[in-house]
Amino acid sequence: MNFTDTVLDNLDIELPSWAFGNSGTRFKVFGTPGTPRDIREKIADAAQVHRLTGLASTVALHIPWDRVDDYTSLSRYAQDLGVRLGTVNSNTFQDDAYKFGSLTHTDKTVRQKAIDHHLDCIEVMNQTGSRDLKIWLADGTNYPGQGDIRARQDRLAESLAAIYQHIGESQRLVLEYKFFEPAMYMTDVPDWGTSYVHVCALGERAMVCLDTGHHAPGTNIEFIVAQLLRLNRLGSFDFNSRFYADDDLIVGAADPFQLFRIMFEVIRGGALDQNSAVALMLDQCHNVEDKIPGQIRSVLNVQEMTARALLVDTDALRRAQDDGDVLAANAVLMDAFYTDVRPALAGWRAERGLPEDPIAALRDSGYQQRINAERVGGTQSSWGA
Ligand code: PSV
Ligand code: MN
């Protein structure tokens, strides 16, 4: 097995700044030694992941959690550590004003506040050189009758258009969907179809963001991937995995086979080709496991399932499909899925001057002990700060 294939070299997975802060559930957020106190420390940790894996050259920001006075200097800081600033995530879910919605709110002043927040995010992007503004909305209702479903869609369309007007020529707006939570009866962007309808109405630089954790159990996510790629509207992924709800666990941990099937469609649809504009991002939290190795494990999982998907004998697959040979076609996929690519990927890393075992290399580097000793005092970053 030889992965000199350039497709594997094109794999680059954006890390979310918030994965390095403390997180938890509504029951408890556990603090851990060495947790970053600010965005610079988060970027430093993300840079370790890239240094050891060669797989994660960009870091996504969340505004206002990662707000700084000088974004040009933040970009330079990131570059000095070997990474770049990526997607800017907006936040309209933590302000009292948004209790009944943000871009969909009945009150024009609240909608304008939410629009203005996105214009601030675009200004951050102008300074960091980021391409993507990612919008995930907590908007929705808890009870039938609470809101006018259709009027909310109309207001959403109008608000998104006001934001899109300010998206620059080399920038994009990506609209994420989620079928529930925090709203329980109805969310305003619940599915890929709704996101697709809105982004198509906006223009060519508006795309859909697919978060793997945002579907009902049993949803065929690879079908959505294939369809959105076919329609040229898949802007980005938020990778994570789930057992029950929006668990935000390590991608590929709950269901590696699902990740394999998704990566097969990603490759099939050209999203890992040289100049592909599809962004692969993690959207995860590490509640009980160590965060830096958790991120390393995540990008390695994506790489492993990508490598397995690249092993699919596509000629044999097509022949079996054309012949109506159901079991042979299925066997072609399963042969690839059951292949252990880990030794070959260790070789891939060695050829590139990377450690064969990135998690062991992190442990041996003493980085965690150093930040545990250095990062004393201040307030640890947490979900929401
Ligand atoms: C909330 O569900 C969420 O996880 C969305 O997936 C966003 O991408 C993320 O938070 C960051 O705002
Ligand atoms: Mn997400």
mmCIF file of C-alpha atoms and ligand atoms in Angstrom:
data_model
loop_
_atom_site.group_PDB
_atom_site.id
_atom_site.type_symbol
_atom_site.label_atom_id
_atom_site.label_comp_id
_atom_site.label_asym_id
_atom_site.label_seq_id
_atom_site.Cartn_x
_atom_site.Cartn_y
_atom_site.Cartn_z
ATOM 1 C CA MET A 1 0.000 0.000 0.000
ATOM 2 C CA ASN A 2 1.547 3.263 -1.062
ATOM 3 C CA PHE A 3 -0.038 6.595 -0.367
ATOM 4 C CA THR A 4 2.010 8.795 -2.621
ATOM 5 C CA ASP A 5 -1.406 9.742 -3.967
ATOM 6 C CA THR A 6 -1.704 13.549 -4.031
ATOM 7 C CA VAL A 7 -5.321 13.343 -2.929
ATOM 8 C CA LEU A 8 -4.117 12.348 0.517
ATOM 9 C CA ASP A 9 -1.675 15.251 0.492
ATOM 10 C CA ASN A 10 -4.556 17.640 -0.194
ATOM 11 C CA LEU A 11 -6.192 16.733 3.093
ATOM 12 C CA ASP A 12 -6.186 19.747 5.397
ATOM 13 C CA ILE A 13 -8.525 19.889 8.358
ATOM 14 C CA GLU A 14 -9.355 23.151 10.078
ATOM 15 C CA LEU A 15 -9.316 23.082 13.875
ATOM 16 C CA PRO A 16 -11.898 24.981 15.939
ATOM 17 C CA SER A 17 -10.358 27.341 18.500
ATOM 18 C CA TRP A 18 -13.048 26.302 20.991
ATOM 19 C CA ALA A 19 -11.867 22.684 21.035
ATOM 20 C CA PHE A 20 -8.871 23.787 23.111
ATOM 21 C CA GLY A 21 -10.937 25.538 25.783
ATOM 22 C CA ASN A 22 -12.809 23.793 28.564
ATOM 23 C CA SER A 23 -16.207 22.438 27.683
ATOM 24 C CA GLY A 24 -18.789 20.204 29.234
ATOM 25 C CA THR A 25 -22.454 19.636 29.559
ATOM 26 C CA ARG A 26 -25.178 21.575 31.323
ATOM 27 C CA PHE A 27 -24.241 19.469 34.348
ATOM 28 C CA LYS A 28 -20.557 20.322 34.648
ATOM 29 C CA VAL A 29 -17.643 21.919 32.856
ATOM 30 C CA PHE A 30 -14.376 20.357 34.032
ATOM 31 C CA GLY A 31 -11.260 22.508 34.148
ATOM 32 C CA THR A 32 -7.899 21.020 33.193
ATOM 33 C CA PRO A 33 -4.337 22.219 33.798
ATOM 34 C CA GLY A 34 -2.799 24.024 30.833
ATOM 35 C CA THR A 35 -6.109 25.106 29.294
ATOM 36 C CA PRO A 36 -5.620 28.248 27.167
ATOM 37 C CA ARG A 37 -6.681 31.569 28.658
ATOM 38 C CA ASP A 38 -6.928 33.368 25.327
ATOM 39 C CA ILE A 39 -6.917 32.895 21.579
ATOM 40 C CA ARG A 40 -3.120 33.075 21.327
ATOM 41 C CA GLU A 41 -2.758 30.090 23.624
ATOM 42 C CA LYS A 42 -5.480 28.248 21.687
ATOM 43 C CA ILE A 43 -3.577 28.900 18.456
ATOM 44 C CA ALA A 44 -0.342 27.690 20.056
ATOM 45 C CA ASP A 45 -2.038 24.385 20.941
ATOM 46 C CA ALA A 46 -3.546 24.067 17.466
ATOM 47 C CA ALA A 47 -0.087 24.634 15.992
ATOM 48 C CA GLN A 48 1.150 21.583 17.936
ATOM 49 C CA VAL A 49 -1.486 19.453 16.237
ATOM 50 C CA HIS A 50 -0.298 20.633 12.827
ATOM 51 C CA ARG A 51 3.401 20.299 13.686
ATOM 52 C CA LEU A 52 2.904 16.650 14.645
ATOM 53 C CA THR A 53 0.433 15.558 11.950
ATOM 54 C CA GLY A 54 0.912 17.909 8.976
ATOM 55 C CA LEU A 55 -2.869 17.804 8.647
ATOM 56 C CA ALA A 56 -4.271 20.965 10.181
ATOM 57 C CA SER A 57 -2.877 24.205 8.838
ATOM 58 C CA THR A 58 -5.752 26.529 9.794
ATOM 59 C CA VAL A 59 -7.631 27.519 12.947
ATOM 60 C CA ALA A 60 -11.231 28.729 13.016
ATOM 61 C CA LEU A 61 -12.187 31.690 15.193
ATOM 62 C CA HIS A 62 -15.418 32.264 17.084
ATOM 63 C CA ILE A 63 -16.514 35.850 17.583
ATOM 64 C CA PRO A 64 -16.836 37.226 20.262
ATOM 65 C CA TRP A 65 -15.045 34.394 22.124
ATOM 66 C CA ASP A 66 -11.795 35.063 20.248
ATOM 67 C CA ARG A 67 -12.089 38.826 19.931
ATOM 68 C CA VAL A 68 -8.785 40.770 19.973
ATOM 69 C CA ASP A 69 -7.846 44.390 19.277
ATOM 70 C CA ASP A 70 -5.439 43.645 16.472
ATOM 71 C CA TYR A 71 -6.264 40.844 14.038
ATOM 72 C CA THR A 72 -3.319 41.586 11.763
ATOM 73 C CA SER A 73 -0.980 40.902 14.612
ATOM 74 C CA LEU A 74 -2.992 37.773 15.538
ATOM 75 C CA SER A 75 -2.576 36.508 11.956
ATOM 76 C CA ARG A 76 1.149 37.150 12.130
ATOM 77 C CA TYR A 77 1.337 35.322 15.454
ATOM 78 C CA ALA A 78 -0.416 32.314 13.886
ATOM 79 C CA GLN A 79 1.858 32.377 10.848
ATOM 80 C CA ASP A 80 4.942 32.457 13.047
ATOM 81 C CA LEU A 81 3.678 29.237 14.608
ATOM 82 C CA GLY A 82 3.115 27.653 11.188
ATOM 83 C CA VAL A 83 -0.675 27.961 10.942
ATOM 84 C CA ARG A 84 -3.205 30.432 9.484
ATOM 85 C CA LEU A 85 -6.510 31.846 10.683
ATOM 86 C CA GLY A 86 -9.490 30.301 8.936
ATOM 87 C CA THR A 87 -13.276 30.403 9.142
ATOM 88 C CA VAL A 88 -14.904 33.077 11.258
ATOM 89 C CA ASN A 89 -17.901 31.738 13.207
ATOM 90 C CA SER A 90 -20.552 34.202 14.278
ATOM 91 C CA ASN A 91 -22.469 33.942 17.528
ATOM 92 C CA THR A 92 -26.061 35.049 17.966
ATOM 93 C CA PHE A 93 -26.971 32.576 20.664
ATOM 94 C CA GLN A 94 -25.650 34.000 23.915
ATOM 95 C CA ASP A 95 -27.271 37.366 24.180
ATOM 96 C CA ASP A 96 -30.513 38.070 26.061
ATOM 97 C CA ALA A 97 -31.748 40.022 23.055
ATOM 98 C CA TYR A 98 -31.849 36.788 21.033
ATOM 99 C CA LYS A 99 -34.199 34.876 23.326
ATOM 100 C CA PHE A 100 -36.850 34.718 20.588
ATOM 101 C CA GLY A 101 -34.501 34.692 17.621
ATOM 102 C CA SER A 102 -31.774 36.719 15.949
ATOM 103 C CA LEU A 103 -31.928 37.037 12.157
ATOM 104 C CA THR A 104 -35.549 35.861 12.310
ATOM 105 C CA HIS A 105 -36.711 37.975 15.263
ATOM 106 C CA THR A 106 -39.993 39.858 14.906
ATOM 107 C CA ASP A 107 -38.334 43.036 16.218
ATOM 108 C CA LYS A 108 -36.394 44.851 13.511
ATOM 109 C CA THR A 109 -33.898 46.311 16.001
ATOM 110 C CA VAL A 110 -32.942 42.817 17.190
ATOM 111 C CA ARG A 111 -32.563 41.632 13.591
ATOM 112 C CA GLN A 112 -30.377 44.642 12.875
ATOM 113 C CA LYS A 113 -28.233 43.897 15.929
ATOM 114 C CA ALA A 114 -27.681 40.353 14.609
ATOM 115 C CA ILE A 115 -26.936 41.639 11.102
ATOM 116 C CA ASP A 116 -24.445 44.149 12.525
ATOM 117 C CA HIS A 117 -22.709 41.369 14.429
ATOM 118 C CA HIS A 118 -22.168 39.550 11.133
ATOM 119 C CA LEU A 119 -20.827 42.732 9.534
ATOM 120 C CA ASP A 120 -18.334 42.912 12.430
ATOM 121 C CA CYS A 121 -17.358 39.318 11.647
ATOM 122 C CA ILE A 122 -16.809 40.235 7.987
ATOM 123 C CA GLU A 123 -14.562 43.077 9.153
ATOM 124 C CA VAL A 124 -12.549 40.530 11.162
ATOM 125 C CA MET A 125 -12.293 38.403 8.000
ATOM 126 C CA ASN A 126 -11.051 41.420 6.042
ATOM 127 C CA GLN A 127 -8.235 41.791 8.533
ATOM 128 C CA THR A 128 -7.354 38.105 8.942
ATOM 129 C CA GLY A 129 -7.729 37.256 5.251
ATOM 130 C CA SER A 130 -10.245 34.531 6.163
ATOM 131 C CA ARG A 131 -12.425 33.255 3.363
ATOM 132 C CA ASP A 132 -15.506 31.921 5.142
ATOM 133 C CA LEU A 133 -18.148 33.422 7.397
ATOM 134 C CA LYS A 134 -19.960 30.544 9.012
ATOM 135 C CA ILE A 135 -23.457 31.166 10.311
ATOM 136 C CA TRP A 136 -25.146 28.770 12.660
ATOM 137 C CA LEU A 137 -28.385 30.046 14.150
ATOM 138 C CA ALA A 138 -30.012 28.993 17.397
ATOM 139 C CA ASP A 139 -33.237 30.535 16.070
ATOM 140 C CA GLY A 140 -36.382 28.496 16.355
ATOM 141 C CA THR A 141 -39.450 27.872 18.490
ATOM 142 C CA ASN A 142 -40.342 25.456 21.263
ATOM 143 C CA TYR A 143 -44.098 25.202 20.819
ATOM 144 C CA PRO A 144 -46.483 24.921 17.908
ATOM 145 C CA GLY A 145 -48.004 28.337 17.356
ATOM 146 C CA GLN A 146 -45.171 30.176 19.095
ATOM 147 C CA GLY A 147 -43.999 31.714 15.850
ATOM 148 C CA ASP A 148 -45.154 32.143 12.279
ATOM 149 C CA ILE A 149 -42.992 29.562 10.502
ATOM 150 C CA ARG A 150 -43.309 31.189 7.106
ATOM 151 C CA ALA A 151 -42.816 34.777 8.254
ATOM 152 C CA ARG A 152 -39.672 33.674 10.078
ATOM 153 C CA GLN A 153 -38.329 32.247 6.795
ATOM 154 C CA ASP A 154 -39.066 35.551 5.059
ATOM 155 C CA ARG A 155 -37.248 37.552 7.726
ATOM 156 C CA LEU A 156 -34.349 35.109 7.622
ATOM 157 C CA ALA A 157 -34.022 35.530 3.864
ATOM 158 C CA GLU A 158 -34.070 39.310 4.205
ATOM 159 C CA SER A 159 -31.466 39.342 6.995
ATOM 160 C CA LEU A 160 -29.161 36.939 5.171
ATOM 161 C CA ALA A 161 -29.360 39.111 2.059
ATOM 162 C CA ALA A 162 -28.344 42.156 4.109
ATOM 163 C CA ILE A 163 -25.278 40.264 5.334
ATOM 164 C CA TYR A 164 -24.420 38.736 1.969
ATOM 165 C CA GLN A 165 -24.195 42.202 0.385
ATOM 166 C CA HIS A 166 -21.039 42.739 2.410
ATOM 167 C CA ILE A 167 -19.372 39.427 1.580
ATOM 168 C CA GLY A 168 -16.286 40.291 -0.481
ATOM 169 C CA GLU A 169 -15.341 38.886 -3.877
ATOM 170 C CA SER A 170 -12.994 36.311 -2.379
ATOM 171 C CA GLN A 171 -15.163 35.576 0.642
ATOM 172 C CA ARG A 172 -18.062 33.193 1.182
ATOM 173 C CA LEU A 173 -21.036 32.844 3.485
ATOM 174 C CA VAL A 174 -21.672 29.289 4.685
ATOM 175 C CA LEU A 175 -24.997 28.497 6.322
ATOM 176 C CA GLU A 176 -25.096 25.599 8.764
ATOM 177 C CA TYR A 177 -28.254 23.618 9.480
ATOM 178 C CA LYS A 178 -29.323 21.710 12.577
ATOM 179 C CA PHE A 179 -32.561 19.838 13.044
ATOM 180 C CA PHE A 180 -33.057 20.648 16.727
ATOM 181 C CA GLU A 181 -31.563 22.378 19.752
ATOM 182 C CA PRO A 182 -31.670 24.765 21.435
ATOM 183 C CA ALA A 183 -35.125 25.146 19.892
ATOM 184 C CA MET A 184 -37.045 21.916 20.293
ATOM 185 C CA TYR A 185 -40.186 22.185 18.157
ATOM 186 C CA MET A 186 -38.775 23.873 15.079
ATOM 187 C CA THR A 187 -35.478 25.395 14.071
ATOM 188 C CA ASP A 188 -35.362 27.983 11.317
ATOM 189 C CA VAL A 189 -32.590 26.225 9.368
ATOM 190 C CA PRO A 190 -33.287 22.584 10.204
ATOM 191 C CA ASP A 191 -31.969 20.743 7.166
ATOM 192 C CA TRP A 192 -29.764 20.902 4.100
ATOM 193 C CA GLY A 193 -32.726 21.694 1.886
ATOM 194 C CA THR A 194 -33.586 24.846 3.809
ATOM 195 C CA SER A 195 -29.962 25.929 3.874
ATOM 196 C CA TYR A 196 -29.727 25.201 0.143
ATOM 197 C CA VAL A 197 -32.818 27.265 -0.654
ATOM 198 C CA HIS A 198 -31.432 30.249 1.247
ATOM 199 C CA VAL A 199 -27.894 30.095 -0.119
ATOM 200 C CA CYS A 200 -29.137 29.712 -3.697
ATOM 201 C CA ALA A 201 -31.246 32.839 -3.265
ATOM 202 C CA LEU A 202 -28.197 34.745 -2.017
ATOM 203 C CA GLY A 203 -25.722 34.056 -4.795
ATOM 204 C CA GLU A 204 -22.716 32.037 -5.885
ATOM 205 C CA ARG A 205 -20.602 32.810 -2.853
ATOM 206 C CA ALA A 206 -23.113 31.336 -0.444
ATOM 207 C CA MET A 207 -22.808 27.657 0.415
ATOM 208 C CA VAL A 208 -24.154 25.009 2.771
ATOM 209 C CA CYS A 209 -22.227 23.844 5.852
ATOM 210 C CA LEU A 210 -22.808 20.215 6.790
ATOM 211 C CA ASP A 211 -22.219 19.427 10.466
ATOM 212 C CA THR A 212 -22.162 15.649 10.769
ATOM 213 C CA GLY A 213 -23.793 15.773 14.221
ATOM 214 C CA HIS A 214 -26.829 17.734 13.086
ATOM 215 C CA HIS A 215 -28.997 14.980 11.633
ATOM 216 C CA ALA A 216 -31.667 12.668 12.943
ATOM 217 C CA PRO A 217 -30.434 9.163 13.811
ATOM 218 C CA GLY A 218 -30.219 6.959 10.744
ATOM 219 C CA THR A 219 -29.904 9.828 8.260
ATOM 220 C CA ASN A 220 -27.836 8.862 5.221
ATOM 221 C CA ILE A 221 -25.319 11.691 5.466
ATOM 222 C CA GLU A 222 -23.209 10.530 2.523
ATOM 223 C CA PHE A 223 -26.259 10.961 0.302
ATOM 224 C CA ILE A 224 -26.457 14.622 1.355
ATOM 225 C CA VAL A 225 -22.729 14.994 0.676
ATOM 226 C CA ALA A 226 -23.114 13.512 -2.811
ATOM 227 C CA GLN A 227 -26.115 15.700 -3.580
ATOM 228 C CA LEU A 228 -24.604 18.972 -2.366
ATOM 229 C CA LEU A 229 -21.380 18.300 -4.245
ATOM 230 C CA ARG A 230 -23.396 17.517 -7.351
ATOM 231 C CA LEU A 231 -25.180 20.861 -6.924
ATOM 232 C CA ASN A 232 -21.896 22.649 -6.244
ATOM 233 C CA ARG A 233 -23.158 24.032 -2.941
ATOM 234 C CA LEU A 234 -21.208 22.142 -0.329
ATOM 235 C CA GLY A 235 -19.085 24.846 1.270
ATOM 236 C CA SER A 236 -17.798 23.137 4.360
ATOM 237 C CA PHE A 237 -18.004 20.322 6.847
ATOM 238 C CA ASP A 238 -18.142 20.490 10.607
ATOM 239 C CA PHE A 239 -16.858 17.047 11.560
ATOM 240 C CA ASN A 240 -17.670 15.364 14.842
ATOM 241 C CA SER A 241 -19.466 12.228 15.904
ATOM 242 C CA ARG A 242 -22.523 11.426 17.908
ATOM 243 C CA PHE A 243 -24.238 8.587 19.644
ATOM 244 C CA TYR A 244 -27.459 10.346 20.595
ATOM 245 C CA ALA A 245 -27.722 14.065 19.909
ATOM 246 C CA ASP A 246 -25.274 16.819 19.010
ATOM 247 C CA ASP A 247 -22.608 15.068 21.099
ATOM 248 C CA ASP A 248 -19.617 16.819 19.469
ATOM 249 C CA LEU A 249 -17.435 13.763 20.122
ATOM 250 C CA ILE A 250 -14.270 12.890 18.232
ATOM 251 C CA VAL A 251 -14.987 12.437 14.524
ATOM 252 C CA GLY A 252 -14.927 8.791 13.499
ATOM 253 C CA ALA A 253 -15.112 7.612 17.111
ATOM 254 C CA ALA A 254 -18.754 6.594 17.180
ATOM 255 C CA ASP A 255 -19.034 5.264 13.637
ATOM 256 C CA PRO A 256 -15.826 4.975 11.579
ATOM 257 C CA PHE A 257 -17.758 3.264 8.787
ATOM 258 C CA GLN A 258 -19.982 6.318 8.388
ATOM 259 C CA LEU A 259 -16.912 8.533 8.157
ATOM 260 C CA PHE A 260 -15.458 6.167 5.534
ATOM 261 C CA ARG A 261 -18.676 6.399 3.494
ATOM 262 C CA ILE A 262 -18.676 10.183 3.760
ATOM 263 C CA MET A 263 -15.031 10.428 2.680
ATOM 264 C CA PHE A 264 -15.739 8.107 -0.242
ATOM 265 C CA GLU A 265 -18.382 10.560 -1.509
ATOM 266 C CA VAL A 266 -16.073 13.501 -0.779
ATOM 267 C CA ILE A 267 -13.431 11.965 -3.040
ATOM 268 C CA ARG A 268 -16.017 10.835 -5.604
ATOM 269 C CA GLY A 269 -17.366 14.387 -5.782
ATOM 270 C CA GLY A 270 -13.926 15.980 -6.274
ATOM 271 C CA ALA A 271 -13.909 17.731 -2.913
ATOM 272 C CA LEU A 272 -10.346 16.615 -2.220
ATOM 273 C CA ASP A 273 -9.012 17.625 -5.618
ATOM 274 C CA GLN A 274 -6.193 20.145 -5.758
ATOM 275 C CA ASN A 275 -8.228 23.353 -5.961
ATOM 276 C CA SER A 276 -11.309 22.206 -4.140
ATOM 277 C CA ALA A 277 -13.089 24.943 -2.224
ATOM 278 C CA VAL A 278 -14.750 22.546 0.210
ATOM 279 C CA ALA A 279 -13.468 23.250 3.720
ATOM 280 C CA LEU A 280 -13.099 20.330 6.106
ATOM 281 C CA MET A 281 -13.393 21.535 9.666
ATOM 282 C CA LEU A 282 -13.773 19.940 13.071
ATOM 283 C CA ASP A 283 -16.512 21.185 15.370
ATOM 284 C CA GLN A 284 -15.833 19.315 18.567
ATOM 285 C CA CYS A 285 -15.481 19.639 22.300
ATOM 286 C CA HIS A 286 -13.306 17.514 24.542
ATOM 287 C CA ASN A 287 -15.205 17.290 27.806
ATOM 288 C CA VAL A 288 -13.309 14.515 29.539
ATOM 289 C CA GLU A 289 -10.350 13.623 27.332
ATOM 290 C CA ASP A 290 -7.177 15.690 26.878
ATOM 291 C CA LYS A 291 -7.775 18.328 24.278
ATOM 292 C CA ILE A 292 -4.571 18.421 22.193
ATOM 293 C CA PRO A 293 -4.318 14.626 21.789
ATOM 294 C CA GLY A 294 -8.097 14.660 21.233
ATOM 295 C CA GLN A 295 -7.612 16.946 18.252
ATOM 296 C CA ILE A 296 -4.685 14.843 17.006
ATOM 297 C CA ARG A 297 -6.837 11.688 17.247
ATOM 298 C CA SER A 298 -9.570 13.480 15.301
ATOM 299 C CA VAL A 299 -7.466 14.552 12.326
ATOM 300 C CA LEU A 300 -5.833 11.109 12.210
ATOM 301 C CA ASN A 301 -9.279 9.501 12.122
ATOM 302 C CA VAL A 302 -10.221 11.638 9.125
ATOM 303 C CA GLN A 303 -6.928 10.777 7.427
ATOM 304 C CA GLU A 304 -7.351 7.052 8.092
ATOM 305 C CA MET A 305 -10.863 6.904 6.676
ATOM 306 C CA THR A 306 -9.802 9.019 3.693
ATOM 307 C CA ALA A 307 -6.946 6.613 3.026
ATOM 308 C CA ARG A 308 -9.315 3.642 3.224
ATOM 309 C CA ALA A 309 -11.751 5.371 0.877
ATOM 310 C CA LEU A 310 -8.890 5.931 -1.573
ATOM 311 C CA LEU A 311 -8.309 2.174 -1.612
ATOM 312 C CA VAL A 312 -11.714 1.495 -3.141
ATOM 313 C CA ASP A 313 -11.176 -0.130 -6.525
ATOM 314 C CA THR A 314 -13.480 2.216 -8.414
ATOM 315 C CA ASP A 315 -13.183 0.343 -11.716
ATOM 316 C CA ALA A 316 -14.206 -2.920 -10.095
ATOM 317 C CA LEU A 317 -16.970 -1.089 -8.258
ATOM 318 C CA ARG A 318 -18.399 0.397 -11.455
ATOM 319 C CA ARG A 319 -18.240 -2.945 -13.230
ATOM 320 C CA ALA A 320 -20.091 -4.669 -10.409
ATOM 321 C CA GLN A 321 -22.666 -1.853 -10.301
ATOM 322 C CA ASP A 322 -23.208 -2.001 -14.063
ATOM 323 C CA ASP A 323 -23.534 -5.789 -13.927
ATOM 324 C CA GLY A 324 -26.106 -5.526 -11.161
ATOM 325 C CA ASP A 325 -23.822 -7.628 -8.983
ATOM 326 C CA VAL A 326 -24.984 -6.348 -5.630
ATOM 327 C CA LEU A 327 -22.754 -8.439 -3.411
ATOM 328 C CA ALA A 328 -19.620 -7.889 -5.502
ATOM 329 C CA ALA A 329 -20.176 -4.118 -5.431
ATOM 330 C CA ASN A 330 -20.664 -4.150 -1.691
ATOM 331 C CA ALA A 331 -17.572 -6.349 -1.266
ATOM 332 C CA VAL A 332 -15.411 -3.823 -3.145
ATOM 333 C CA LEU A 333 -16.334 -1.145 -0.609
ATOM 334 C CA MET A 334 -15.958 -3.452 2.371
ATOM 335 C CA ASP A 335 -12.530 -4.707 1.239
ATOM 336 C CA ALA A 336 -11.287 -1.134 1.353
ATOM 337 C CA PHE A 337 -13.010 -0.369 4.634
ATOM 338 C CA TYR A 338 -11.515 -3.405 6.377
ATOM 339 C CA THR A 339 -7.949 -2.559 5.328
ATOM 340 C CA ASP A 340 -5.738 -1.363 8.152
ATOM 341 C CA VAL A 341 -3.992 1.707 6.746
ATOM 342 C CA ARG A 342 -2.268 2.742 9.956
ATOM 343 C CA PRO A 343 1.190 1.283 9.184
ATOM 344 C CA ALA A 344 1.118 2.836 5.700
ATOM 345 C CA LEU A 345 0.163 6.225 7.145
ATOM 346 C CA ALA A 346 2.975 6.008 9.683
ATOM 347 C CA GLY A 347 5.224 5.543 6.632
ATOM 348 C CA TRP A 348 3.536 8.514 4.924
ATOM 349 C CA ARG A 349 4.406 10.635 7.969
ATOM 350 C CA ALA A 350 7.991 9.362 8.164
ATOM 351 C CA GLU A 351 8.541 10.299 4.512
ATOM 352 C CA ARG A 352 7.463 13.838 5.342
ATOM 353 C CA GLY A 353 9.629 14.240 8.414
ATOM 354 C CA LEU A 354 6.640 13.872 10.753
ATOM 355 C CA PRO A 355 6.546 11.584 13.788
ATOM 356 C CA GLU A 356 5.200 8.125 13.010
ATOM 357 C CA ASP A 357 3.107 8.244 16.182
ATOM 358 C CA PRO A 358 1.975 11.860 16.725
ATOM 359 C CA ILE A 359 0.271 11.198 20.069
ATOM 360 C CA ALA A 360 3.393 9.548 21.503
ATOM 361 C CA ALA A 361 5.476 12.398 20.082
ATOM 362 C CA LEU A 362 3.269 14.933 21.862
ATOM 363 C CA ARG A 363 3.651 13.010 25.119
ATOM 364 C CA ASP A 364 7.432 12.808 24.724
ATOM 365 C CA SER A 365 7.783 16.477 23.761
ATOM 366 C CA GLY A 366 6.880 17.699 27.250
ATOM 367 C CA TYR A 367 4.585 20.353 25.683
ATOM 368 C CA GLN A 368 1.676 19.554 27.993
ATOM 369 C CA GLN A 369 3.867 19.735 31.124
ATOM 370 C CA ARG A 370 5.283 23.048 29.920
ATOM 371 C CA ILE A 371 1.872 24.672 29.388
ATOM 372 C CA ASN A 372 0.606 23.210 32.675
ATOM 373 C CA ALA A 373 3.433 25.006 34.436
ATOM 374 C CA GLU A 374 3.226 28.224 32.415
ATOM 375 C CA ARG A 375 -0.519 28.766 32.228
ATOM 376 C CA VAL A 376 -1.170 29.547 35.825
ATOM 377 C CA GLY A 377 -3.632 32.247 36.874
ATOM 378 C CA GLY A 378 -6.057 34.102 34.665
ATOM 379 C CA THR A 379 -9.337 32.630 33.516
ATOM 380 C CA GLN A 380 -9.323 29.445 31.504
ATOM 381 C CA SER A 381 -11.195 29.678 28.228
ATOM 382 C CA SER A 382 -14.418 27.870 28.347
ATOM 383 C CA TRP A 383 -17.443 27.314 26.213
ATOM 384 C CA GLY A 384 -18.627 30.854 25.834
ATOM 385 C CA ALA A 385 -15.356 32.712 26.455
HETATM 386 C C1 PSV B 1 -23.933 24.365 18.020
HETATM 387 O O1 PSV B 1 -24.633 23.235 17.619
HETATM 388 C C2 PSV B 1 -22.626 24.428 17.299
HETATM 389 O O2 PSV B 1 -21.946 23.220 17.607
HETATM 390 C C3 PSV B 1 -22.798 24.581 15.807
HETATM 391 O O3 PSV B 1 -22.571 23.354 15.195
HETATM 392 C C4 PSV B 1 -21.750 25.584 15.417
HETATM 393 O O4 PSV B 1 -21.016 25.218 14.289
HETATM 394 C C5 PSV B 1 -20.874 25.602 16.641
HETATM 395 O O5 PSV B 1 -21.794 25.446 17.698
HETATM 396 C C6 PSV B 1 -20.090 26.845 16.816
HETATM 397 O O6 PSV B 1 -20.934 27.993 16.854
HETATM 398 MN MN MN B 2 -21.154 22.987 13.751
#
